Each structure stands twice: as C-alpha cells, then as structure tokens.
Amino acid sequence: MERSLIILKPDAVQRGLIGPILSRLEQRGLKLLGMKLMRIDDALARRHYAVHEGKPFFASLVEYITSGPVVVAVIGGNGVIQMVRNTVGATNPSNAAAGTIRGDFAVEIGRNLIHASDSPENGEAEVKLFFQTEELVDWERSTDAWIYE
Ligand code: UDP
Ligand code: MG
C-alpha cells in the first residue's frame, strides 16, 4: 500500500478551502489515515523541501509554507501517489487542468494551495517527517466494497 503526504498550505487554510479541497479527495474514494492542523517551522520546511535548496524560489517557498497554519494528512491505498497528484493538478495552476484542485482554485505557482508526495519513496519519507506512528490510524472502511472491486 502506498502512502501520500498532503499539505494544505497556508493559503488553503486562510482562504477557507480546507473543506472544499479535502472533499475532492474524500469524494474520489481516497482513504485518510491521519490528519492534523499545525504550524511548520523553518527547520521542518527546509527538511521537507531539501530537494529544492539552492533554487531561486527556495527562500520564498520556505517563507510561504511557514507563514500560517497548514493541514497535513496521510492518504493510503494502492496507487494513491499518482491518483492524488492527478487530482491536485500541475505545479503551476495557470497550466493545471480544469477539474483539478489547483486548476479550479488557484492561479499562481507561489500560491498553489496543496502539496502531494511525488513518489512512493518520498511518500514514506514525508509521512515519517510529519507523523508519529501512533498518530496514524489503521482502520477498515465499510464502503470499501463499493469503491474497490
Ligand atoms: N515553486 C515555486 N516556484 C517554482 C517552482 C516551485 O514557488 O518555480 C513552489 C510551489 O509552491 C511548489 C513547490 O515549490 O508546489 C515545490 O515545487 P515542486 O516542483 O516539487 O512542485 P509540486 O511537487 O508541489 O507540484
Ligand atoms: Mg514536489
């Protein structure tokens, strides 16, 4: 089973879009394994985005992600990494397809509302960076037979 870490970034929280964004993922049938409201500090932001260190947008990215509370959540299931990325849409909202979260709710790359893990390996590493094992819930969903054949 893959696990994807999603972050509803400070703009999503400030704009009152937690519910609408989570609804997209929930309605699709994706399963939540954990969720919390938190503030990302400078050190955590730099670790999470370490792959982008040295790029021109790094400082503004760290400033953005630490600028207010975020909602972090874990989604689990077969193939969820790609499915969540498809539902989130292209990194730059101006190119993101209509019907995607970024394509429907955002206009600029520096305010693109949501993070989602980009590979199974990064998903595992990011889940561990943001959640303790005991914060995650292993649960049976009674609707699974209507979502998975
Ligand atoms: N970003 C930015 N300017 C850029 C590229 C990226 O502000 O030119 C920000 C944007 O918030 C993006 C994040 O850096 O979501 C991480 O970039 P990545 O390429 O990993 O995009 P993502 O995986 O979020 O689609
Ligand atoms: Mg990325």
CSV table of N, CA and C and ligand atoms in Angstrom, one decimal:
chain,number,residue,atom,x,y,z
A,1,MET,N,0.8,-1.2,0.0
A,1,MET,CA,0.0,0.0,0.0
A,1,MET,C,0.9,1.3,0.0
A,2,GLU,N,0.6,2.2,-0.9
A,2,GLU,CA,1.3,3.4,-0.9
A,2,GLU,C,0.7,4.4,0.1
A,3,ARG,N,1.6,5.3,0.5
A,3,ARG,CA,1.1,6.4,1.4
A,3,ARG,C,1.5,7.8,0.8
A,4,SER,N,0.6,8.7,0.7
A,4,SER,CA,0.9,10.0,0.2
A,4,SER,C,0.7,11.1,1.3
A,5,LEU,N,1.7,11.9,1.4
A,5,LEU,CA,1.5,13.0,2.4
A,5,LEU,C,1.0,14.2,1.6
A,6,ILE,N,-0.1,14.8,2.1
A,6,ILE,CA,-0.6,16.0,1.5
A,6,ILE,C,-0.5,17.1,2.6
A,7,ILE,N,-0.2,18.3,2.1
A,7,ILE,CA,-0.2,19.5,2.9
A,7,ILE,C,-1.2,20.5,2.3
A,8,LEU,N,-2.2,20.9,3.1
A,8,LEU,CA,-3.0,22.1,2.6
A,8,LEU,C,-2.2,23.3,3.1
A,9,LYS,N,-1.7,24.0,2.2
A,9,LYS,CA,-0.7,25.1,2.5
A,9,LYS,C,-1.4,26.3,3.2
A,10,PRO,N,-0.7,27.2,3.7
A,10,PRO,CA,-1.3,28.4,4.4
A,10,PRO,C,-2.3,29.1,3.6
A,11,ASP,N,-2.2,29.2,2.3
A,11,ASP,CA,-3.2,29.9,1.5
A,11,ASP,C,-4.6,29.1,1.6
A,12,ALA,N,-4.5,27.8,1.5
A,12,ALA,CA,-5.7,27.0,1.6
A,12,ALA,C,-6.4,27.2,2.9
A,13,VAL,N,-5.7,27.2,4.0
A,13,VAL,CA,-6.3,27.4,5.3
A,13,VAL,C,-6.8,28.9,5.4
A,14,GLN,N,-6.1,29.9,5.1
A,14,GLN,CA,-6.5,31.3,5.2
A,14,GLN,C,-7.7,31.5,4.3
A,15,ARG,N,-7.8,30.9,3.1
A,15,ARG,CA,-8.9,31.1,2.2
A,15,ARG,C,-10.2,30.3,2.5
A,16,GLY,N,-10.1,29.5,3.6
A,16,GLY,CA,-11.3,28.7,3.9
A,16,GLY,C,-11.5,27.6,3.0
A,17,LEU,N,-10.4,27.0,2.4
A,17,LEU,CA,-10.6,25.9,1.4
A,17,LEU,C,-10.3,24.6,1.9
A,18,ILE,N,-10.1,24.4,3.3
A,18,ILE,CA,-9.8,23.1,3.8
A,18,ILE,C,-10.9,22.1,3.4
A,19,GLY,N,-12.1,22.4,3.6
A,19,GLY,CA,-13.2,21.5,3.3
A,19,GLY,C,-13.4,21.2,1.8
A,20,PRO,N,-13.4,22.3,1.0
A,20,PRO,CA,-13.5,22.0,-0.5
A,20,PRO,C,-12.4,21.2,-1.0
A,21,ILE,N,-11.2,21.4,-0.5
A,21,ILE,CA,-10.0,20.6,-1.1
A,21,ILE,C,-10.1,19.2,-0.6
A,22,LEU,N,-10.3,19.0,0.7
A,22,LEU,CA,-10.4,17.6,1.3
A,22,LEU,C,-11.6,16.9,0.6
A,23,SER,N,-12.7,17.6,0.3
A,23,SER,CA,-13.9,17.0,-0.3
A,23,SER,C,-13.5,16.3,-1.6
A,24,ARG,N,-12.6,17.0,-2.4
A,24,ARG,CA,-12.2,16.4,-3.7
A,24,ARG,C,-11.6,15.0,-3.5
A,25,LEU,N,-10.7,14.9,-2.5
A,25,LEU,CA,-10.0,13.7,-2.3
A,25,LEU,C,-10.9,12.6,-1.6
A,26,GLU,N,-11.8,13.1,-0.7
A,26,GLU,CA,-12.7,12.2,0.0
A,26,GLU,C,-13.7,11.7,-0.9
A,27,GLN,N,-14.3,12.5,-1.8
A,27,GLN,CA,-15.3,12.1,-2.7
A,27,GLN,C,-14.8,11.1,-3.7
A,28,ARG,N,-13.5,11.2,-4.0
A,28,ARG,CA,-13.0,10.3,-5.0
A,28,ARG,C,-12.9,8.9,-4.5
A,29,GLY,N,-12.9,8.8,-3.2
A,29,GLY,CA,-12.8,7.4,-2.5
A,29,GLY,C,-11.5,7.2,-1.9
A,30,LEU,N,-10.7,8.2,-1.8
A,30,LEU,CA,-9.4,8.0,-1.2
A,30,LEU,C,-9.5,8.0,0.3
A,31,LYS,N,-8.7,7.2,1.0
A,31,LYS,CA,-8.8,6.9,2.4
A,31,LYS,C,-7.8,7.7,3.3
A,32,LEU,N,-8.3,8.4,4.2
A,32,LEU,CA,-7.4,9.1,5.2
A,32,LEU,C,-6.9,8.2,6.3
A,33,LEU,N,-5.6,8.3,6.5
A,33,LEU,CA,-5.0,7.5,7.6
A,33,LEU,C,-4.6,8.4,8.8
A,34,GLY,N,-4.6,9.8,8.6
A,34,GLY,CA,-4.2,10.7,9.6
A,34,GLY,C,-4.3,12.1,9.1
A,35,MET,N,-4.5,13.0,10.1
A,35,MET,CA,-4.7,14.4,9.7
A,35,MET,C,-4.5,15.3,10.9
A,36,LYS,N,-3.9,16.5,10.8
A,36,LYS,CA,-3.8,17.5,11.9
A,36,LYS,C,-3.5,18.9,11.3
A,37,LEU,N,-3.9,19.8,12.1
A,37,LEU,CA,-3.6,21.3,11.9
A,37,LEU,C,-2.4,21.6,12.6
A,38,MET,N,-1.4,22.2,12.0
A,38,MET,CA,-0.1,22.5,12.6
A,38,MET,C,0.5,23.7,12.0
A,39,ARG,N,1.6,24.2,12.6
A,39,ARG,CA,2.4,25.2,12.0
A,39,ARG,C,3.7,24.6,11.6
A,40,ILE,N,4.2,24.7,10.4
A,40,ILE,CA,5.5,24.2,10.0
A,40,ILE,C,6.6,25.3,10.3
A,41,ASP,N,7.6,24.8,11.1
A,41,ASP,CA,8.7,25.8,11.4
A,41,ASP,C,9.7,25.8,10.3
A,42,ASP,N,10.7,26.7,10.5
A,42,ASP,CA,11.7,26.9,9.4
A,42,ASP,C,12.5,25.6,9.2
A,43,ALA,N,12.9,25.0,10.3
A,43,ALA,CA,13.7,23.8,10.1
A,43,ALA,C,13.0,22.6,9.4
A,44,LEU,N,11.7,22.4,9.8
A,44,LEU,CA,10.9,21.4,9.1
A,44,LEU,C,10.7,21.7,7.6
A,45,ALA,N,10.4,23.0,7.4
A,45,ALA,CA,10.2,23.4,6.0
A,45,ALA,C,11.4,23.1,5.1
A,46,ARG,N,12.6,23.4,5.7
A,46,ARG,CA,13.8,23.2,5.0
A,46,ARG,C,14.1,21.7,4.7
A,47,ARG,N,13.7,20.9,5.7
A,47,ARG,CA,13.9,19.4,5.5
A,47,ARG,C,12.9,18.9,4.5
A,48,HIS,N,11.7,19.3,4.6
A,48,HIS,CA,10.7,18.8,3.7
A,48,HIS,C,11.0,19.2,2.2
A,49,TYR,N,11.5,20.4,2.0
A,49,TYR,CA,11.8,20.9,0.7
A,49,TYR,C,13.3,20.9,0.4
A,50,ALA,N,14.0,20.0,1.1
A,50,ALA,CA,15.5,20.0,0.9
A,50,ALA,C,15.9,19.8,-0.6
A,51,VAL,N,15.1,19.1,-1.4
A,51,VAL,CA,15.4,18.8,-2.8
A,51,VAL,C,15.5,20.1,-3.6
A,52,HIS,N,14.8,21.1,-3.1
A,52,HIS,CA,14.7,22.4,-3.8
A,52,HIS,C,15.7,23.5,-3.3
A,53,GLU,N,16.6,23.1,-2.3
A,53,GLU,CA,17.5,24.0,-1.7
A,53,GLU,C,18.5,24.5,-2.9
A,54,GLY,N,18.7,25.8,-2.9
A,54,GLY,CA,19.6,26.4,-3.9
A,54,GLY,C,18.9,26.9,-5.1
A,55,LYS,N,17.6,26.5,-5.3
A,55,LYS,CA,16.8,27.0,-6.4
A,55,LYS,C,16.3,28.5,-6.1
A,56,PRO,N,16.1,29.2,-7.1
A,56,PRO,CA,15.7,30.7,-6.9
A,56,PRO,C,14.5,30.9,-6.1
A,57,PHE,N,13.6,29.9,-6.1
A,57,PHE,CA,12.3,30.1,-5.4
A,57,PHE,C,12.4,29.5,-3.9
A,58,PHE,N,13.5,29.0,-3.5
A,58,PHE,CA,13.6,28.2,-2.2
A,58,PHE,C,13.2,29.1,-1.0
A,59,ALA,N,13.8,30.3,-1.0
A,59,ALA,CA,13.6,31.2,0.2
A,59,ALA,C,12.1,31.6,0.3
A,60,SER,N,11.5,31.9,-0.9
A,60,SER,CA,10.1,32.4,-0.8
A,60,SER,C,9.2,31.2,-0.6
A,61,LEU,N,9.6,30.0,-1.0
A,61,LEU,CA,8.8,28.7,-0.7
A,61,LEU,C,8.8,28.5,0.8
A,62,VAL,N,10.0,28.6,1.5
A,62,VAL,CA,10.1,28.4,2.9
A,62,VAL,C,9.2,29.4,3.6
A,63,GLU,N,9.3,30.6,3.2
A,63,GLU,CA,8.5,31.7,3.8
A,63,GLU,C,7.0,31.5,3.7
A,64,TYR,N,6.6,31.0,2.5
A,64,TYR,CA,5.2,30.7,2.2
A,64,TYR,C,4.7,29.6,3.1
A,65,ILE,N,5.4,28.5,3.2
A,65,ILE,CA,4.9,27.3,3.8
A,65,ILE,C,4.9,27.5,5.4
A,66,THR,N,5.7,28.4,5.9
A,66,THR,CA,5.8,28.7,7.3
A,66,THR,C,4.9,29.9,7.7
A,67,SER,N,4.2,30.5,6.8
A,67,SER,CA,3.5,31.8,7.0
A,67,SER,C,2.2,31.7,7.8
A,68,GLY,N,1.7,30.5,8.0
A,68,GLY,CA,0.5,30.3,8.8
A,68,GLY,C,0.2,28.8,8.9
A,69,PRO,N,-0.8,28.5,9.6
A,69,PRO,CA,-1.1,27.1,9.9
A,69,PRO,C,-1.4,26.3,8.6
A,70,VAL,N,-1.1,25.0,8.6
A,70,VAL,CA,-1.4,24.1,7.5
A,70,VAL,C,-2.2,22.9,8.0
A,71,VAL,N,-2.8,22.2,7.1
A,71,VAL,CA,-3.4,20.9,7.5
A,71,VAL,C,-2.5,19.9,6.8
A,72,VAL,N,-2.0,18.9,7.5
A,72,VAL,CA,-1.2,17.8,6.9
A,72,VAL,C,-2.0,16.5,7.1
A,73,ALA,N,-2.0,15.7,6.1
A,73,ALA,CA,-2.8,14.5,6.1
A,73,ALA,C,-2.1,13.4,5.3
A,74,VAL,N,-2.5,12.2,5.7
A,74,VAL,CA,-1.9,11.0,5.0
A,74,VAL,C,-3.0,10.2,4.3
A,75,ILE,N,-2.8,9.9,3.1
A,75,ILE,CA,-3.8,9.1,2.3
A,75,ILE,C,-3.1,7.8,1.9
A,76,GLY,N,-3.8,6.7,2.1
A,76,GLY,CA,-3.2,5.4,1.9
A,76,GLY,C,-4.0,4.6,0.9
A,77,GLY,N,-3.3,3.7,0.1
A,77,GLY,CA,-4.0,2.8,-0.8
A,77,GLY,C,-3.2,2.5,-2.0
A,78,ASN,N,-3.6,1.5,-2.8
A,78,ASN,CA,-2.8,1.1,-4.0
A,78,ASN,C,-2.9,2.3,-5.0
A,79,GLY,N,-1.7,2.7,-5.4
A,79,GLY,CA,-1.6,3.7,-6.5
A,79,GLY,C,-2.0,5.1,-6.1
A,80,VAL,N,-2.0,5.4,-4.8
A,80,VAL,CA,-2.5,6.7,-4.4
A,80,VAL,C,-1.6,7.9,-4.7
A,81,ILE,N,-0.3,7.6,-4.8
A,81,ILE,CA,0.6,8.7,-5.1
A,81,ILE,C,0.2,9.4,-6.4
A,82,GLN,N,0.1,8.6,-7.5
A,82,GLN,CA,-0.3,9.2,-8.8
A,82,GLN,C,-1.7,9.7,-8.8
A,83,MET,N,-2.6,9.0,-8.2
A,83,MET,CA,-4.0,9.4,-8.2
A,83,MET,C,-4.1,10.8,-7.5
A,84,VAL,N,-3.5,11.0,-6.4
A,84,VAL,CA,-3.6,12.2,-5.7
A,84,VAL,C,-2.9,13.3,-6.5
A,85,ARG,N,-1.7,13.0,-7.1
A,85,ARG,CA,-1.1,14.1,-7.9
A,85,ARG,C,-2.0,14.5,-9.1
A,86,ASN,N,-2.7,13.5,-9.7
A,86,ASN,CA,-3.6,13.8,-10.8
A,86,ASN,C,-4.8,14.7,-10.3
A,87,THR,N,-5.3,14.4,-9.1
A,87,THR,CA,-6.4,15.2,-8.6
A,87,THR,C,-5.9,16.6,-8.2
A,88,VAL,N,-4.7,16.7,-7.7
A,88,VAL,CA,-4.1,18.0,-7.3
A,88,VAL,C,-3.8,18.9,-8.6
A,89,GLY,N,-3.3,18.3,-9.7
A,89,GLY,CA,-3.0,19.1,-10.9
A,89,GLY,C,-1.6,19.6,-11.0
A,90,ALA,N,-1.3,20.2,-12.1
A,90,ALA,CA,0.1,20.7,-12.4
A,90,ALA,C,0.6,21.7,-11.4
A,91,THR,N,1.9,21.7,-11.1
A,91,THR,CA,2.5,22.6,-10.1
A,91,THR,C,2.1,24.0,-10.3
A,92,ASN,N,2.1,24.5,-11.6
A,92,ASN,CA,1.7,25.8,-11.9
A,92,ASN,C,0.2,25.9,-12.2
A,93,PRO,N,-0.5,26.5,-11.3
A,93,PRO,CA,-2.0,26.5,-11.5
A,93,PRO,C,-2.4,27.1,-12.8
A,94,SER,N,-1.6,27.9,-13.4
A,94,SER,CA,-2.0,28.5,-14.7
A,94,SER,C,-2.0,27.5,-15.8
A,95,ASN,N,-1.3,26.4,-15.6
A,95,ASN,CA,-1.3,25.3,-16.6
A,95,ASN,C,-2.2,24.1,-16.1
A,96,ALA,N,-2.7,24.2,-14.9
A,96,ALA,CA,-3.4,23.0,-14.3
A,96,ALA,C,-4.7,22.8,-15.0
A,97,ALA,N,-5.1,21.6,-15.3
A,97,ALA,CA,-6.3,21.3,-16.0
A,97,ALA,C,-7.5,21.7,-15.1
A,98,ALA,N,-8.6,22.2,-15.7
A,98,ALA,CA,-9.8,22.4,-15.0
A,98,ALA,C,-10.3,21.1,-14.5
A,99,GLY,N,-10.9,21.1,-13.3
A,99,GLY,CA,-11.3,19.9,-12.6
A,99,GLY,C,-10.3,19.4,-11.6
A,100,THR,N,-9.0,19.9,-11.7
A,100,THR,CA,-8.1,19.6,-10.6
A,100,THR,C,-8.2,20.7,-9.5
A,101,ILE,N,-7.6,20.4,-8.4
A,101,ILE,CA,-7.7,21.3,-7.3
A,101,ILE,C,-7.0,22.6,-7.6
A,102,ARG,N,-5.7,22.5,-8.1
A,102,ARG,CA,-5.0,23.7,-8.5
A,102,ARG,C,-5.7,24.5,-9.7
A,103,GLY,N,-6.2,23.7,-10.6
A,103,GLY,CA,-6.8,24.3,-11.8
A,103,GLY,C,-8.1,25.0,-11.5
A,104,ASP,N,-8.8,24.6,-10.4
A,104,ASP,CA,-10.1,25.2,-10.1
A,104,ASP,C,-10.0,26.2,-9.0
A,105,PHE,N,-9.0,26.2,-8.2
A,105,PHE,CA,-8.9,27.1,-7.0
A,105,PHE,C,-7.7,28.1,-7.0
A,106,ALA,N,-6.8,27.9,-7.9
A,106,ALA,CA,-5.5,28.7,-7.8
A,106,ALA,C,-5.1,29.3,-9.1
A,107,VAL,N,-4.3,30.3,-9.0
A,107,VAL,CA,-3.8,31.0,-10.3
A,107,VAL,C,-2.3,31.1,-10.4
A,108,GLU,N,-1.5,31.1,-9.3
A,108,GLU,CA,-0.1,31.3,-9.4
A,108,GLU,C,0.7,30.2,-8.7
A,109,ILE,N,1.9,29.9,-9.2
A,109,ILE,CA,2.7,28.8,-8.7
A,109,ILE,C,3.1,29.0,-7.3
A,110,GLY,N,3.3,30.2,-6.9
A,110,GLY,CA,3.7,30.5,-5.5
A,110,GLY,C,2.6,30.5,-4.5
A,111,ARG,N,1.4,30.2,-5.0
A,111,ARG,CA,0.2,30.1,-4.1
A,111,ARG,C,-0.7,29.0,-4.6
A,112,ASN,N,-0.1,27.8,-4.7
A,112,ASN,CA,-0.7,26.7,-5.3
A,112,ASN,C,-1.4,25.7,-4.4
A,113,LEU,N,-1.7,26.2,-3.2
A,113,LEU,CA,-2.6,25.6,-2.2
A,113,LEU,C,-2.3,24.2,-1.6
A,114,ILE,N,-1.6,23.3,-2.3
A,114,ILE,CA,-1.5,22.0,-1.8
A,114,ILE,C,-0.2,21.3,-2.2
A,115,HIS,N,0.3,20.5,-1.3
A,115,HIS,CA,1.5,19.7,-1.6
A,115,HIS,C,1.0,18.2,-1.7
A,116,ALA,N,1.6,17.4,-2.5
A,116,ALA,CA,1.3,16.0,-2.5
A,116,ALA,C,2.6,15.3,-2.9
A,117,SER,N,2.9,14.2,-2.2
A,117,SER,CA,4.1,13.4,-2.5
A,117,SER,C,4.2,13.0,-3.9
A,118,ASP,N,5.5,12.9,-4.5
A,118,ASP,CA,5.6,12.7,-5.9
A,118,ASP,C,6.1,11.3,-6.2
A,119,SER,N,6.4,10.4,-5.2
A,119,SER,CA,6.8,9.0,-5.5
A,119,SER,C,6.5,8.2,-4.2
A,120,PRO,N,6.4,6.9,-4.3
A,120,PRO,CA,6.2,6.1,-3.1
A,120,PRO,C,7.3,6.3,-2.1
A,121,GLU,N,8.5,6.4,-2.5
A,121,GLU,CA,9.6,6.5,-1.6
A,121,GLU,C,9.5,7.9,-0.8
A,122,ASN,N,9.3,8.9,-1.6
A,122,ASN,CA,9.1,10.2,-0.9
A,122,ASN,C,7.9,10.3,-0.1
A,123,GLY,N,6.8,9.6,-0.5
A,123,GLY,CA,5.6,9.5,0.4
A,123,GLY,C,6.0,8.9,1.7
A,124,GLU,N,6.7,7.8,1.8
A,124,GLU,CA,7.1,7.2,3.0
A,124,GLU,C,7.9,8.1,3.9
A,125,ALA,N,8.9,8.8,3.2
A,125,ALA,CA,9.8,9.7,4.0
A,125,ALA,C,9.0,10.9,4.5
A,126,GLU,N,8.1,11.4,3.7
A,126,GLU,CA,7.4,12.6,4.2
A,126,GLU,C,6.4,12.3,5.3
A,127,VAL,N,5.7,11.1,5.2
A,127,VAL,CA,4.8,10.7,6.2
A,127,VAL,C,5.6,10.6,7.6
A,128,LYS,N,6.8,10.0,7.5
A,128,LYS,CA,7.6,9.9,8.7
A,128,LYS,C,8.1,11.2,9.2
A,129,LEU,N,8.3,12.2,8.3
A,129,LEU,CA,8.7,13.5,8.8
A,129,LEU,C,7.6,14.3,9.5
A,130,PHE,N,6.4,14.0,9.2
A,130,PHE,CA,5.3,14.8,9.7
A,130,PHE,C,4.4,14.1,10.8
A,131,PHE,N,4.5,12.7,10.8
A,131,PHE,CA,3.6,12.0,11.7
A,131,PHE,C,4.4,11.0,12.5
A,132,GLN,N,4.0,10.8,13.8
A,132,GLN,CA,4.5,9.7,14.6
A,132,GLN,C,3.6,8.5,14.3
A,133,THR,N,4.1,7.3,14.4
A,133,THR,CA,3.3,6.1,14.1
A,133,THR,C,1.9,6.1,14.8
A,134,GLU,N,1.9,6.6,16.1
A,134,GLU,CA,0.7,6.5,16.9
A,134,GLU,C,-0.3,7.6,16.5
A,135,GLU,N,0.1,8.5,15.7
A,135,GLU,CA,-0.9,9.5,15.2
A,135,GLU,C,-1.7,9.0,13.9
A,136,LEU,N,-1.2,7.8,13.4
A,136,LEU,CA,-1.9,7.3,12.2
A,136,LEU,C,-2.9,6.2,12.6
A,137,VAL,N,-3.9,6.1,11.9
A,137,VAL,CA,-5.0,5.1,12.2
A,137,VAL,C,-5.1,4.1,11.1
A,138,ASP,N,-5.1,2.8,11.6
A,138,ASP,CA,-5.3,1.7,10.7
A,138,ASP,C,-6.7,1.3,10.8
A,139,TRP,N,-7.6,1.5,9.8
A,139,TRP,CA,-9.0,1.3,10.0
A,139,TRP,C,-9.6,0.6,8.8
A,140,GLU,N,-10.7,-0.1,9.1
A,140,GLU,CA,-11.5,-0.8,8.0
A,140,GLU,C,-12.6,0.2,7.6
A,141,ARG,N,-12.7,0.4,6.3
A,141,ARG,CA,-13.8,1.3,5.9
A,141,ARG,C,-15.0,0.5,5.3
A,142,SER,N,-16.1,0.7,5.8
A,142,SER,CA,-17.3,-0.1,5.5
A,142,SER,C,-17.7,0.0,4.0
A,143,THR,N,-17.3,1.1,3.4
A,143,THR,CA,-17.7,1.4,2.0
A,143,THR,C,-16.7,0.8,1.0
A,144,ASP,N,-15.6,0.2,1.5
A,144,ASP,CA,-14.5,-0.2,0.5
A,144,ASP,C,-15.0,-1.1,-0.6
A,145,ALA,N,-16.0,-2.0,-0.3
A,145,ALA,CA,-16.5,-2.9,-1.3
A,145,ALA,C,-17.2,-2.2,-2.4
A,146,TRP,N,-17.6,-0.9,-2.2
A,146,TRP,CA,-18.3,-0.1,-3.2
A,146,TRP,C,-17.3,0.8,-3.9
A,147,ILE,N,-16.1,0.8,-3.5
A,147,ILE,CA,-15.0,1.6,-4.1
A,147,ILE,C,-14.0,0.8,-4.8
A,148,TYR,N,-13.7,-0.4,-4.2
A,148,TYR,CA,-12.7,-1.3,-4.8
A,148,TYR,C,-13.4,-2.6,-5.2
A,149,GLU,N,-13.2,-3.1,-6.4
A,149,GLU,CA,-13.9,-4.3,-6.9
A,149,GLU,C,-13.3,-5.5,-6.2
B,1,UDP,N1,7.5,26.6,-6.5
B,1,UDP,C1,7.6,27.9,-6.8
B,1,UDP,N2,8.2,28.3,-8.0
B,1,UDP,C2,8.6,27.5,-8.9
B,1,UDP,C3,8.6,26.1,-8.6
B,1,UDP,C4,8.0,25.7,-7.4
B,1,UDP,O1,7.1,28.7,-6.0
B,1,UDP,O2,9.2,27.9,-9.9
B,1,UDP,C5,6.9,26.1,-5.2
B,1,UDP,C6,5.5,25.7,-5.4
B,1,UDP,O3,4.8,26.0,-4.2
B,1,UDP,C7,5.6,24.1,-5.5
B,1,UDP,C8,6.8,23.9,-4.6
B,1,UDP,O4,7.7,25.0,-4.8
B,1,UDP,O5,4.4,23.5,-5.1
B,1,UDP,C9,7.5,22.6,-4.8
B,1,UDP,O6,7.9,22.5,-6.1
B,1,UDP,P1,7.7,21.1,-6.9
B,1,UDP,O7,8.4,21.3,-8.3
B,1,UDP,O8,8.1,20.0,-6.1
B,1,UDP,O9,6.1,21.1,-7.2
B,1,UDP,P2,5.0,20.2,-6.6
B,1,UDP,O10,5.5,18.8,-6.3
B,1,UDP,O11,4.4,20.9,-5.4
B,1,UDP,O12,3.9,20.1,-7.7
B,2,MG,MG,7.2,18.3,-5.3
